[in-house]
Short mmCIF file of C-alpha atoms and ligand atoms in Angstrom, two decimals:
data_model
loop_
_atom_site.label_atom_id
_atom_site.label_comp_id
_atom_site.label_asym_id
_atom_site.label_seq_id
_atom_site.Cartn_x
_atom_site.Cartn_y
_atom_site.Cartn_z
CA UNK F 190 9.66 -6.54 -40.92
CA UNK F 191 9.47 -5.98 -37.31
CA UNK F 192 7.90 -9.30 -36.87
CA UNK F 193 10.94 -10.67 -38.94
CA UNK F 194 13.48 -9.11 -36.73
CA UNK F 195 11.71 -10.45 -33.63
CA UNK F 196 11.60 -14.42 -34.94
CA UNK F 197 15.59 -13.43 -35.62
CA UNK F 198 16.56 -13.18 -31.96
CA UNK F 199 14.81 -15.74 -30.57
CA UNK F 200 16.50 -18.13 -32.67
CA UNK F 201 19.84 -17.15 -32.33
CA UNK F 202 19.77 -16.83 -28.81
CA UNK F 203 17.92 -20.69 -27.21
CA UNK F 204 17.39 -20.85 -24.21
CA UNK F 205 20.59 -21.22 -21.90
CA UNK F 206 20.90 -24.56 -20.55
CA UNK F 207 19.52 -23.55 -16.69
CA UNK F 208 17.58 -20.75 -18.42
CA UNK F 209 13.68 -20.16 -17.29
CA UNK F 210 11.00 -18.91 -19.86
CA UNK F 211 10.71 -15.92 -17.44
CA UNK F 212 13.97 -15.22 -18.09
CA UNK F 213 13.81 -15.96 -21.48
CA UNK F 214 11.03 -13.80 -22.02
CA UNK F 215 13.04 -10.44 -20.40
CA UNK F 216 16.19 -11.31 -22.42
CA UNK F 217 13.63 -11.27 -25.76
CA UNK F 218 11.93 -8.02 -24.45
CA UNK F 219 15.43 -6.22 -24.29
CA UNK F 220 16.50 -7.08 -27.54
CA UNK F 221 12.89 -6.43 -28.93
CA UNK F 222 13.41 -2.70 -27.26
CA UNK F 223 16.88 -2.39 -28.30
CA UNK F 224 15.53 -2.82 -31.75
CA UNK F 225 12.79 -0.18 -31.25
CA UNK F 226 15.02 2.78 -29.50
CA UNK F 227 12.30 5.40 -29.78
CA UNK F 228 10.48 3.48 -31.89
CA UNK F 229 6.50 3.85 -32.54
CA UNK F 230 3.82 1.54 -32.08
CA UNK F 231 0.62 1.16 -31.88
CA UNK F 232 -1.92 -1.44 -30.36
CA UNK F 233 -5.89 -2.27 -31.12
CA UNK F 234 -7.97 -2.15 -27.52
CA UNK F 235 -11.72 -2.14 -26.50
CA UNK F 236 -11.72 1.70 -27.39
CA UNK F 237 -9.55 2.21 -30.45
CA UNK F 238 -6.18 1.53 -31.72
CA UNK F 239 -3.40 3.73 -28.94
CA UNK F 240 0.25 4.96 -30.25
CA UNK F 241 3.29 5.04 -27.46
CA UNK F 242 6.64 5.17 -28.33
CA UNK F 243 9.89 3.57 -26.32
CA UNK F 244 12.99 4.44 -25.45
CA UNK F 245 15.52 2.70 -23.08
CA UNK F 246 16.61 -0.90 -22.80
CA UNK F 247 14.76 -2.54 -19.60
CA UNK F 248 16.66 -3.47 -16.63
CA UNK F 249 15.28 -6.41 -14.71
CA UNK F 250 12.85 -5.82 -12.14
CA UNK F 251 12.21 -2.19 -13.21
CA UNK F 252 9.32 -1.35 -13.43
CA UNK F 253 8.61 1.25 -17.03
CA UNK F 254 8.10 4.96 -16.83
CA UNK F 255 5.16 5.80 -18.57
CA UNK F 256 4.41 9.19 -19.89
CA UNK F 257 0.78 10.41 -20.61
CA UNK F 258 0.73 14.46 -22.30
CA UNK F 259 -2.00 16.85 -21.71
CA UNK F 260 -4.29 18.45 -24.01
CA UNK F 261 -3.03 20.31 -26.80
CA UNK F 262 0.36 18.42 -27.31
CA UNK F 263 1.68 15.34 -27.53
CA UNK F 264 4.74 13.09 -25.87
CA UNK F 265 7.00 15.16 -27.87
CA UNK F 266 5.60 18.29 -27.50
CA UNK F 267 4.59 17.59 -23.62
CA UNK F 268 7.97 15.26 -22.33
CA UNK F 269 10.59 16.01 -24.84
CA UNK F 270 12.09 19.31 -22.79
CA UNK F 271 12.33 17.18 -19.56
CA UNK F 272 13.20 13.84 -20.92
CA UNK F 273 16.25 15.50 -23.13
CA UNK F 274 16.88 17.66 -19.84
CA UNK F 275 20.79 17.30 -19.39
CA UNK F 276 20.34 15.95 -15.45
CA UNK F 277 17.30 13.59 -16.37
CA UNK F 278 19.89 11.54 -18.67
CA UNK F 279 21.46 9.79 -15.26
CA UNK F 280 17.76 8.81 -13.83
CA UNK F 281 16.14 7.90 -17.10
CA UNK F 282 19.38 5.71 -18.36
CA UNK F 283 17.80 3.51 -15.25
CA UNK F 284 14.56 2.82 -17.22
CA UNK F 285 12.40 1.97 -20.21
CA UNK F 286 10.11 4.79 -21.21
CA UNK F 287 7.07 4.60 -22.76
CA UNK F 288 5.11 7.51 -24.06
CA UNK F 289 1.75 7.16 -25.20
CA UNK F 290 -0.11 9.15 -27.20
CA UNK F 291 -3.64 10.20 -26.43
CA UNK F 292 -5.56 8.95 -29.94
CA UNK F 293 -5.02 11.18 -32.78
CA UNK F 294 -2.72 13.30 -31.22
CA UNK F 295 0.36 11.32 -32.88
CA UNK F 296 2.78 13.06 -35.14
CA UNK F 297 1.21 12.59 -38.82
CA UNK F 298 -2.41 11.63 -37.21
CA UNK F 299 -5.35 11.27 -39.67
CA UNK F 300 -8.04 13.36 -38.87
CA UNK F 301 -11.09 11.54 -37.13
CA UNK F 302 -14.23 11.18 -39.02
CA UNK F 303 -16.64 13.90 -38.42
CA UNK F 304 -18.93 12.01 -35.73
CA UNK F 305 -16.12 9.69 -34.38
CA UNK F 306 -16.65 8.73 -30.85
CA UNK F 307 -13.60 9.74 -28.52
CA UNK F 308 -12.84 7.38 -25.82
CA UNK F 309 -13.83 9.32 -22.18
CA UNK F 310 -10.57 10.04 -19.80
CA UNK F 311 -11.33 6.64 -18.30
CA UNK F 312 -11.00 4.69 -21.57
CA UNK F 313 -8.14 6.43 -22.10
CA UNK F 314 -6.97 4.54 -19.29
CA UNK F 315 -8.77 1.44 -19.95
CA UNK F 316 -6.52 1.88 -22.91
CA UNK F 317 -3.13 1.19 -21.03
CA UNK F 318 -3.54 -2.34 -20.23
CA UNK F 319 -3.23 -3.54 -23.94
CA UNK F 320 0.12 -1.20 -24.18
CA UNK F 321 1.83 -2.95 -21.20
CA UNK F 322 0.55 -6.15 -22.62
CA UNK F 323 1.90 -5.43 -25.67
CA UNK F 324 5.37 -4.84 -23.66
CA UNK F 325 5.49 -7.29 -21.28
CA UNK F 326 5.64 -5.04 -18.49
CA UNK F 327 3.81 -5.69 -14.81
CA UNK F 328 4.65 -2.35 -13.57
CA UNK F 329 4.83 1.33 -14.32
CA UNK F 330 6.16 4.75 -12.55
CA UNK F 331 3.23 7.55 -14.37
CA UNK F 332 4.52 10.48 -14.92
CA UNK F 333 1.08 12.93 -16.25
CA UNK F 334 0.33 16.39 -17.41
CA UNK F 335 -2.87 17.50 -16.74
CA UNK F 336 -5.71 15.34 -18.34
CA UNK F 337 -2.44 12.77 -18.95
CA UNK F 338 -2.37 12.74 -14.90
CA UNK F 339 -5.92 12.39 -14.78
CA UNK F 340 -5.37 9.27 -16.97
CA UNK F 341 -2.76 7.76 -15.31
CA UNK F 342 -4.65 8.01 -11.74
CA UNK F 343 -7.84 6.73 -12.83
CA UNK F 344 -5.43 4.02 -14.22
CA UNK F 345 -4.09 3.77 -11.11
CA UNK F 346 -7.06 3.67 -8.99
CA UNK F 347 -8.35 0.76 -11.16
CA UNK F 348 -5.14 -0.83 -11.23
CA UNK F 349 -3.30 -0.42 -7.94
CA UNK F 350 -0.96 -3.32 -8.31
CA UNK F 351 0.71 -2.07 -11.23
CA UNK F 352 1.77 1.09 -10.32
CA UNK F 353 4.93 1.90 -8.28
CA UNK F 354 4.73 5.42 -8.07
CA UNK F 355 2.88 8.33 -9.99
CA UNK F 356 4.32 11.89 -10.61
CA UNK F 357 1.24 13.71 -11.45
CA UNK F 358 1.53 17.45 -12.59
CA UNK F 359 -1.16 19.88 -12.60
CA UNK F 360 -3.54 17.48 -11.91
CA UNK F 361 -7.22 18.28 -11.89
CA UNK F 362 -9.20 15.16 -9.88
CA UNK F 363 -12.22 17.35 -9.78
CA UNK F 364 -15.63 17.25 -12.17
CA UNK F 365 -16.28 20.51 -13.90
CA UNK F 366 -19.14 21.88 -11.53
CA UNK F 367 -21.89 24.00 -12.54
CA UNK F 368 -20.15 27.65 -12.54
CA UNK F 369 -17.17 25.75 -14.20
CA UNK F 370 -19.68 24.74 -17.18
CA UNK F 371 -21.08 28.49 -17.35
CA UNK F 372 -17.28 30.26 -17.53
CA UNK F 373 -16.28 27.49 -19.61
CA UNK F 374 -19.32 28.43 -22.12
CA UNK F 375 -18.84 32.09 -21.39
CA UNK F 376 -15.20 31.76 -22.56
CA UNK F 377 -16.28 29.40 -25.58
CA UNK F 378 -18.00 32.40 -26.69
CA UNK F 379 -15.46 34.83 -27.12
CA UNK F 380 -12.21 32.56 -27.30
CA UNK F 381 -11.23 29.99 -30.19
CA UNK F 382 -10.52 26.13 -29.10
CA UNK F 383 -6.65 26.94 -29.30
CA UNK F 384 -6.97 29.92 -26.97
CA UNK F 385 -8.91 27.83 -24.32
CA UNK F 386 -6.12 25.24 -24.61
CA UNK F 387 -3.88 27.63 -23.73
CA UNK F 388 -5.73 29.28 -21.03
CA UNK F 389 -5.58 25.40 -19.32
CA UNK F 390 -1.91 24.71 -19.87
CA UNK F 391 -1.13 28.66 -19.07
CA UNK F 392 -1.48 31.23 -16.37
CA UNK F 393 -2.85 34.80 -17.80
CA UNK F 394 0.10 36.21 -16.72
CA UNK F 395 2.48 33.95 -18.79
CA UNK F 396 0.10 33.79 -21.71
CA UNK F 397 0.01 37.89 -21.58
CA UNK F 398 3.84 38.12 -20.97
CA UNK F 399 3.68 36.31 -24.71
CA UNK F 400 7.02 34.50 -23.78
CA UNK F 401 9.06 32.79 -26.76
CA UNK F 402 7.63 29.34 -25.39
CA UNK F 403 4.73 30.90 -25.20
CA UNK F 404 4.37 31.63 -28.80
CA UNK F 405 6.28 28.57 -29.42
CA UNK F 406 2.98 26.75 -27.99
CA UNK F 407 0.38 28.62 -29.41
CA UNK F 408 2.37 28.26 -33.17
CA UNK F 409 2.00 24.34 -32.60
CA UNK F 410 -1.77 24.24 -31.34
CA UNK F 411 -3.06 27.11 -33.77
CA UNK F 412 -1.66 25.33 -36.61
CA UNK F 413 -1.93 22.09 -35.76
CA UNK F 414 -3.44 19.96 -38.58
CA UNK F 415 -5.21 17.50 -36.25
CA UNK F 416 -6.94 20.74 -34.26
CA UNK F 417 -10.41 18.70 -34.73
CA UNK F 418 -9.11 15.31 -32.86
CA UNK F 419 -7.38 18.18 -29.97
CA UNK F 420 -10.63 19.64 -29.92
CA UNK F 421 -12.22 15.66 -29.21
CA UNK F 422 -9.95 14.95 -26.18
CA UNK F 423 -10.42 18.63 -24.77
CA UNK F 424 -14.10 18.26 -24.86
CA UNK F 425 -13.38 14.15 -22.98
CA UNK F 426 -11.06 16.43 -20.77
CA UNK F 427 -14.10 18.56 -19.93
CA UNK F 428 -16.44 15.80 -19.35
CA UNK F 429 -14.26 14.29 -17.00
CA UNK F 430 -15.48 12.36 -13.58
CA UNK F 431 -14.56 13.13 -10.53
CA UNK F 432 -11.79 10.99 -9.29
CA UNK F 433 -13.52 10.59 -5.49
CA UNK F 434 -10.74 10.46 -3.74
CA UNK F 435 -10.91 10.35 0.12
CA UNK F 436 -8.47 10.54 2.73
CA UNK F 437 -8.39 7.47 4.46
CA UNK F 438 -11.30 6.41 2.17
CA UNK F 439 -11.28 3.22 -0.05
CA UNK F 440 -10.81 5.35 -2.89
CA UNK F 441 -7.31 6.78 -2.58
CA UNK F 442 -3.48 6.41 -4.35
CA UNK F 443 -1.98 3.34 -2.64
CA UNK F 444 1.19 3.90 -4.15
CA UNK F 445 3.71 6.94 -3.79
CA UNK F 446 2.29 9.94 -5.26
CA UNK F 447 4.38 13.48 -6.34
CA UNK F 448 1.95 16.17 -7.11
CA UNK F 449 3.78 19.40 -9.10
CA UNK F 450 1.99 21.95 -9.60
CA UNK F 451 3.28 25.46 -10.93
CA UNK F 452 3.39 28.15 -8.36
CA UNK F 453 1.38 30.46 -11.54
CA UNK F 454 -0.70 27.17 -12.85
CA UNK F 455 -4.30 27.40 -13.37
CA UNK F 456 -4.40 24.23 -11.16
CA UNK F 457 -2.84 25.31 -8.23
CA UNK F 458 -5.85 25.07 -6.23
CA UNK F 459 -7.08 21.92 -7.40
CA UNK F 460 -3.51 20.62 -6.65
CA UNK F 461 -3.99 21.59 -4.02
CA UNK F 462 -7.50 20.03 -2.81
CA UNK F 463 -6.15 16.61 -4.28
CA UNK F 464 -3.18 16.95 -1.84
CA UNK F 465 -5.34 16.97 1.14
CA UNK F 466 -6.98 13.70 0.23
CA UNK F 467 -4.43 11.61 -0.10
CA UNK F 468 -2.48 9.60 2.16
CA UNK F 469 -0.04 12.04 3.45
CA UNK F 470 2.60 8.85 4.50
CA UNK F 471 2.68 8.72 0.34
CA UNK F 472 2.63 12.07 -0.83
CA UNK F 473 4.48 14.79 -1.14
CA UNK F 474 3.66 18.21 -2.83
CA UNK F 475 6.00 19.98 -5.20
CA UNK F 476 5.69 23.79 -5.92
CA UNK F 477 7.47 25.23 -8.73
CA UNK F 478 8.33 28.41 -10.52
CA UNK F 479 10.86 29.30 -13.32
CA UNK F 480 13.58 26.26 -13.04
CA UNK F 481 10.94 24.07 -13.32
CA UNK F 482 13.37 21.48 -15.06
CA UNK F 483 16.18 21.80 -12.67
CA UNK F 484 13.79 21.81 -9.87
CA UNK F 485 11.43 18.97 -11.38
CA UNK F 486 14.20 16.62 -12.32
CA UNK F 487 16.23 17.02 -9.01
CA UNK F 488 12.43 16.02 -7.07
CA UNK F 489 12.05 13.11 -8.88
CA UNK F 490 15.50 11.98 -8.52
CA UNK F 491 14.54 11.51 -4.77
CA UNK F 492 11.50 10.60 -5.58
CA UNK F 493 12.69 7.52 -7.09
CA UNK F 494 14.94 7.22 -4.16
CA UNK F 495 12.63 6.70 -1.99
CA UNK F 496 11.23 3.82 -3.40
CA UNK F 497 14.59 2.48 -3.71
CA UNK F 498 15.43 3.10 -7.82
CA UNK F 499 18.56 5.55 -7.12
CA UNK F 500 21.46 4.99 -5.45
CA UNK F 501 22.50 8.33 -3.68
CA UNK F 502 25.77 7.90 -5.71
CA UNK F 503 23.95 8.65 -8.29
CA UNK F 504 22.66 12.11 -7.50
CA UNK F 505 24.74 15.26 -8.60
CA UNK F 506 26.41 17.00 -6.22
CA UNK F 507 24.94 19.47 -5.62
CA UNK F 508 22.25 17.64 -4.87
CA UNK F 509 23.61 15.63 -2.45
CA UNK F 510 25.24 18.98 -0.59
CA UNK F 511 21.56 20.19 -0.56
CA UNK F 512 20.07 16.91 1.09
CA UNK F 513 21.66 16.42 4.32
CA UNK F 514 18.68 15.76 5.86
CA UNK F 515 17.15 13.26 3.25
CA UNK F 516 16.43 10.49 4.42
CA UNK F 517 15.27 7.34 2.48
CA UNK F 518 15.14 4.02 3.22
CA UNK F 519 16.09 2.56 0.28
CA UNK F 520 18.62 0.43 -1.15
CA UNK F 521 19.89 0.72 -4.27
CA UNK F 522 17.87 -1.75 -6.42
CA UNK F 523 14.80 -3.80 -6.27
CA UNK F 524 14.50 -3.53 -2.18
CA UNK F 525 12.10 -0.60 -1.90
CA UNK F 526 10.81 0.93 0.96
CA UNK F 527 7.56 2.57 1.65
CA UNK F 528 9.62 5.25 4.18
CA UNK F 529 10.12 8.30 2.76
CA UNK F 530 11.07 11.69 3.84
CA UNK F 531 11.99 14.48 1.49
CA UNK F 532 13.10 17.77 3.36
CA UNK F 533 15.52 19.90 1.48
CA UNK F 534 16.33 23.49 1.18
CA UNK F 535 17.53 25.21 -2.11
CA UNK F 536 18.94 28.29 -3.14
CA UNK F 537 16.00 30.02 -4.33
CA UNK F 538 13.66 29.62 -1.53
CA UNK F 539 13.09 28.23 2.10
CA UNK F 540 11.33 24.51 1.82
CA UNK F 541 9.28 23.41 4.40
CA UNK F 542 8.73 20.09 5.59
CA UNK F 543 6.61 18.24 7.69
CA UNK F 544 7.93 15.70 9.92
CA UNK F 545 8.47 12.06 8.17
CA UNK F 546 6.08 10.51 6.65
CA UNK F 547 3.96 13.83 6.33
CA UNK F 548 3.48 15.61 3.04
CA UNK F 549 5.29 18.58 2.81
CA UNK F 550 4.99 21.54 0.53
CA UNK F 551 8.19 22.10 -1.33
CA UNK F 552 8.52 25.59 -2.86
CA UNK F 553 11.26 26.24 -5.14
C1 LIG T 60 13.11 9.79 -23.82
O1 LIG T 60 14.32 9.57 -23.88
O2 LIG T 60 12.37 9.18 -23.03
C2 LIG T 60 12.52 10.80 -24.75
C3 LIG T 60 13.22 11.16 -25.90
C4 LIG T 60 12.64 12.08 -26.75
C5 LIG T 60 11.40 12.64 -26.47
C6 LIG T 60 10.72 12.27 -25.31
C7 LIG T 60 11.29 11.35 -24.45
#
């Protein structure tokens, strides 16, 4: 039917006279998207068949946001609070989105076959060539949780040309050393697969505060009917490589790089080490604690100014009140600019920054 749909459009809209196939070709991708608003699909590659869903008509030029969850959830369960966040509507109305879905961590997934072979964190991102195939897209903005930012910067690493900019929370670049691989053990001992889960995506103090999220969380992994494919990408989690990186090595982020981490993650150190070996000129270093939306959404509206995707008419406010000294180089479409400086203040806490062009440590 889709297929159908897609012969439809082409035919009723020829090429313009004075019309290139290039343009063509975007004019068919919008109306192919407009079709699928939040629409599911999924694609065969090398390692298995990979489910993303899109939302968003594509502007020209733009490159796609692409979402990759952490263990335990999926796009839904991971992106759905920040993506549906009221102040996130006037940056992502700017872009397509596509959320993929780790394998058999879709809504409704089958079960794998006892013995099934899950794809390591770097097919995973082998994976994400066939999706922007599939979509036509040359570049991406990665936005990652966890093992999804793992993903996405192995992806990037591999792939520097197609990424514009990554947003990579509680990001973990390291191997699991020795003592790692004991405590991990230790822990499998006396805790169940969901409870390790949440002792990654959770501090000890919020999982003993028992929050409403988080027994919302724990409700969703406990009883999650695909628990055994959760339990496959936890263990590829696990197994992970390190990521190498080196600053001023060959094996660095060459594009623009936010690292979140929350001031009560499990990460924070790791976040931490990865920080200090990247290229500070590209990355900047985002702490935060309760308003993580507010906070998160605001950072990555300058984020994106900085590489020249927002106009500063089109931040709130407040924000604007809050960012005298912001400076970015950018204009408002398509011309981006590899100068950025973010230095702000807020009203829950003083933010320090380094000069421009250093990373800074934002704490909110
Ligand atoms: C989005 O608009 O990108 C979105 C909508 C629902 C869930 C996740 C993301």
């Amino acid at each position: 039917m889709a297929e159908l749909q897609e012969v439809q459009i082409t035919e009723e809209k020829p090429l313009l006279p004075g019309q290139t196939p290039e343009a063509a070709k975007e004019a068919e991708l919008a109306a192919r998207i407009l079709l699928d608003q939040g629409q599911t699909h999924s694609v065969e590659t090398p390692y298995g068949s990979v489910t993303f869903t899109v939302y968003g008509t594509p502007k020209p030029k733009r490159p796609a946001i692409l979402t990759y969850h952490d263990v335990g959830l999926n796009y839904k369960s991971c992106f759905q609070p920040l993506f549906q966040f009221e102040d996130m509507q006037e940056i992502i109305q700017n872009f397509v989105r596509v959320h993929v879905d780790a394998p058999g961590m879709e809504e409704g997934a089958p079960v794998f076959p006892l013995g099934y072979q899950y794809p390591s964190l770097d097919q995973l991102a082998d994976m994400i060539p066939c999706v922007l195939q599939y979509l036509n897209f040359s570049t991406i903005i990665g936005v990652g949780v966890g093992a999804g930012a793992y993903i996405l910067a192995r992806y990037a690493l591999n792939h520097p040309d197609t990424v514009e900019g990554l947003v990579l929370i509680n990001i973990d670049p390291n191997a699991k050393g020795w003592m790692d691989w004991a405590a991990h053990k230790l822990t499998g001992l006396t805790s169940s697969i969901p409870e390790m889960i949440l002792g990654h995506l959770f501090s000890q103090e919020e999982l003993s505060g028992n929050s409403e999220l988080i027994q919302k969380y724990r409700n969703i992994i406990t009883h999650a009917p695909n628990l055994d494919n959760i339990e496959l990408y936890w263990n590829s989690y696990n197994n992970r490589r390190d990521l190498n990186f080196e600053r001023g090595g060959d094996i660095t982020l060459k594009c623009p790089v936010m690292l979140v981490v929350g001031d009560q993650a499990p990460h924070e150190d790791a976040v931490v080490e990865c920080n200090s070996k990247l290229d500070p000129t590209q990355t900047s270093f985002l702490k935060v604690s309760n308003l993580f939306l507010g906070k998160l959404t605001e950072a990555f509206k300058y984020f994106l100014q900085g590489m020249g995707y927002m106009a500063s008419s089109c931040m709130t406010r407040l924000s604007r009140s809050r960012t005298a000294s912001l400076t970015s180089a950018a204009s408002v479409d398509g011309n981006r600019s590899r100068s950025r400086t973010l230095s702000q203040s807020s009203e829950s806490g003083t933010l320090s920054s380094g000069p421009p062009g250093h990373t800074m440590e934002v704490s909110c």
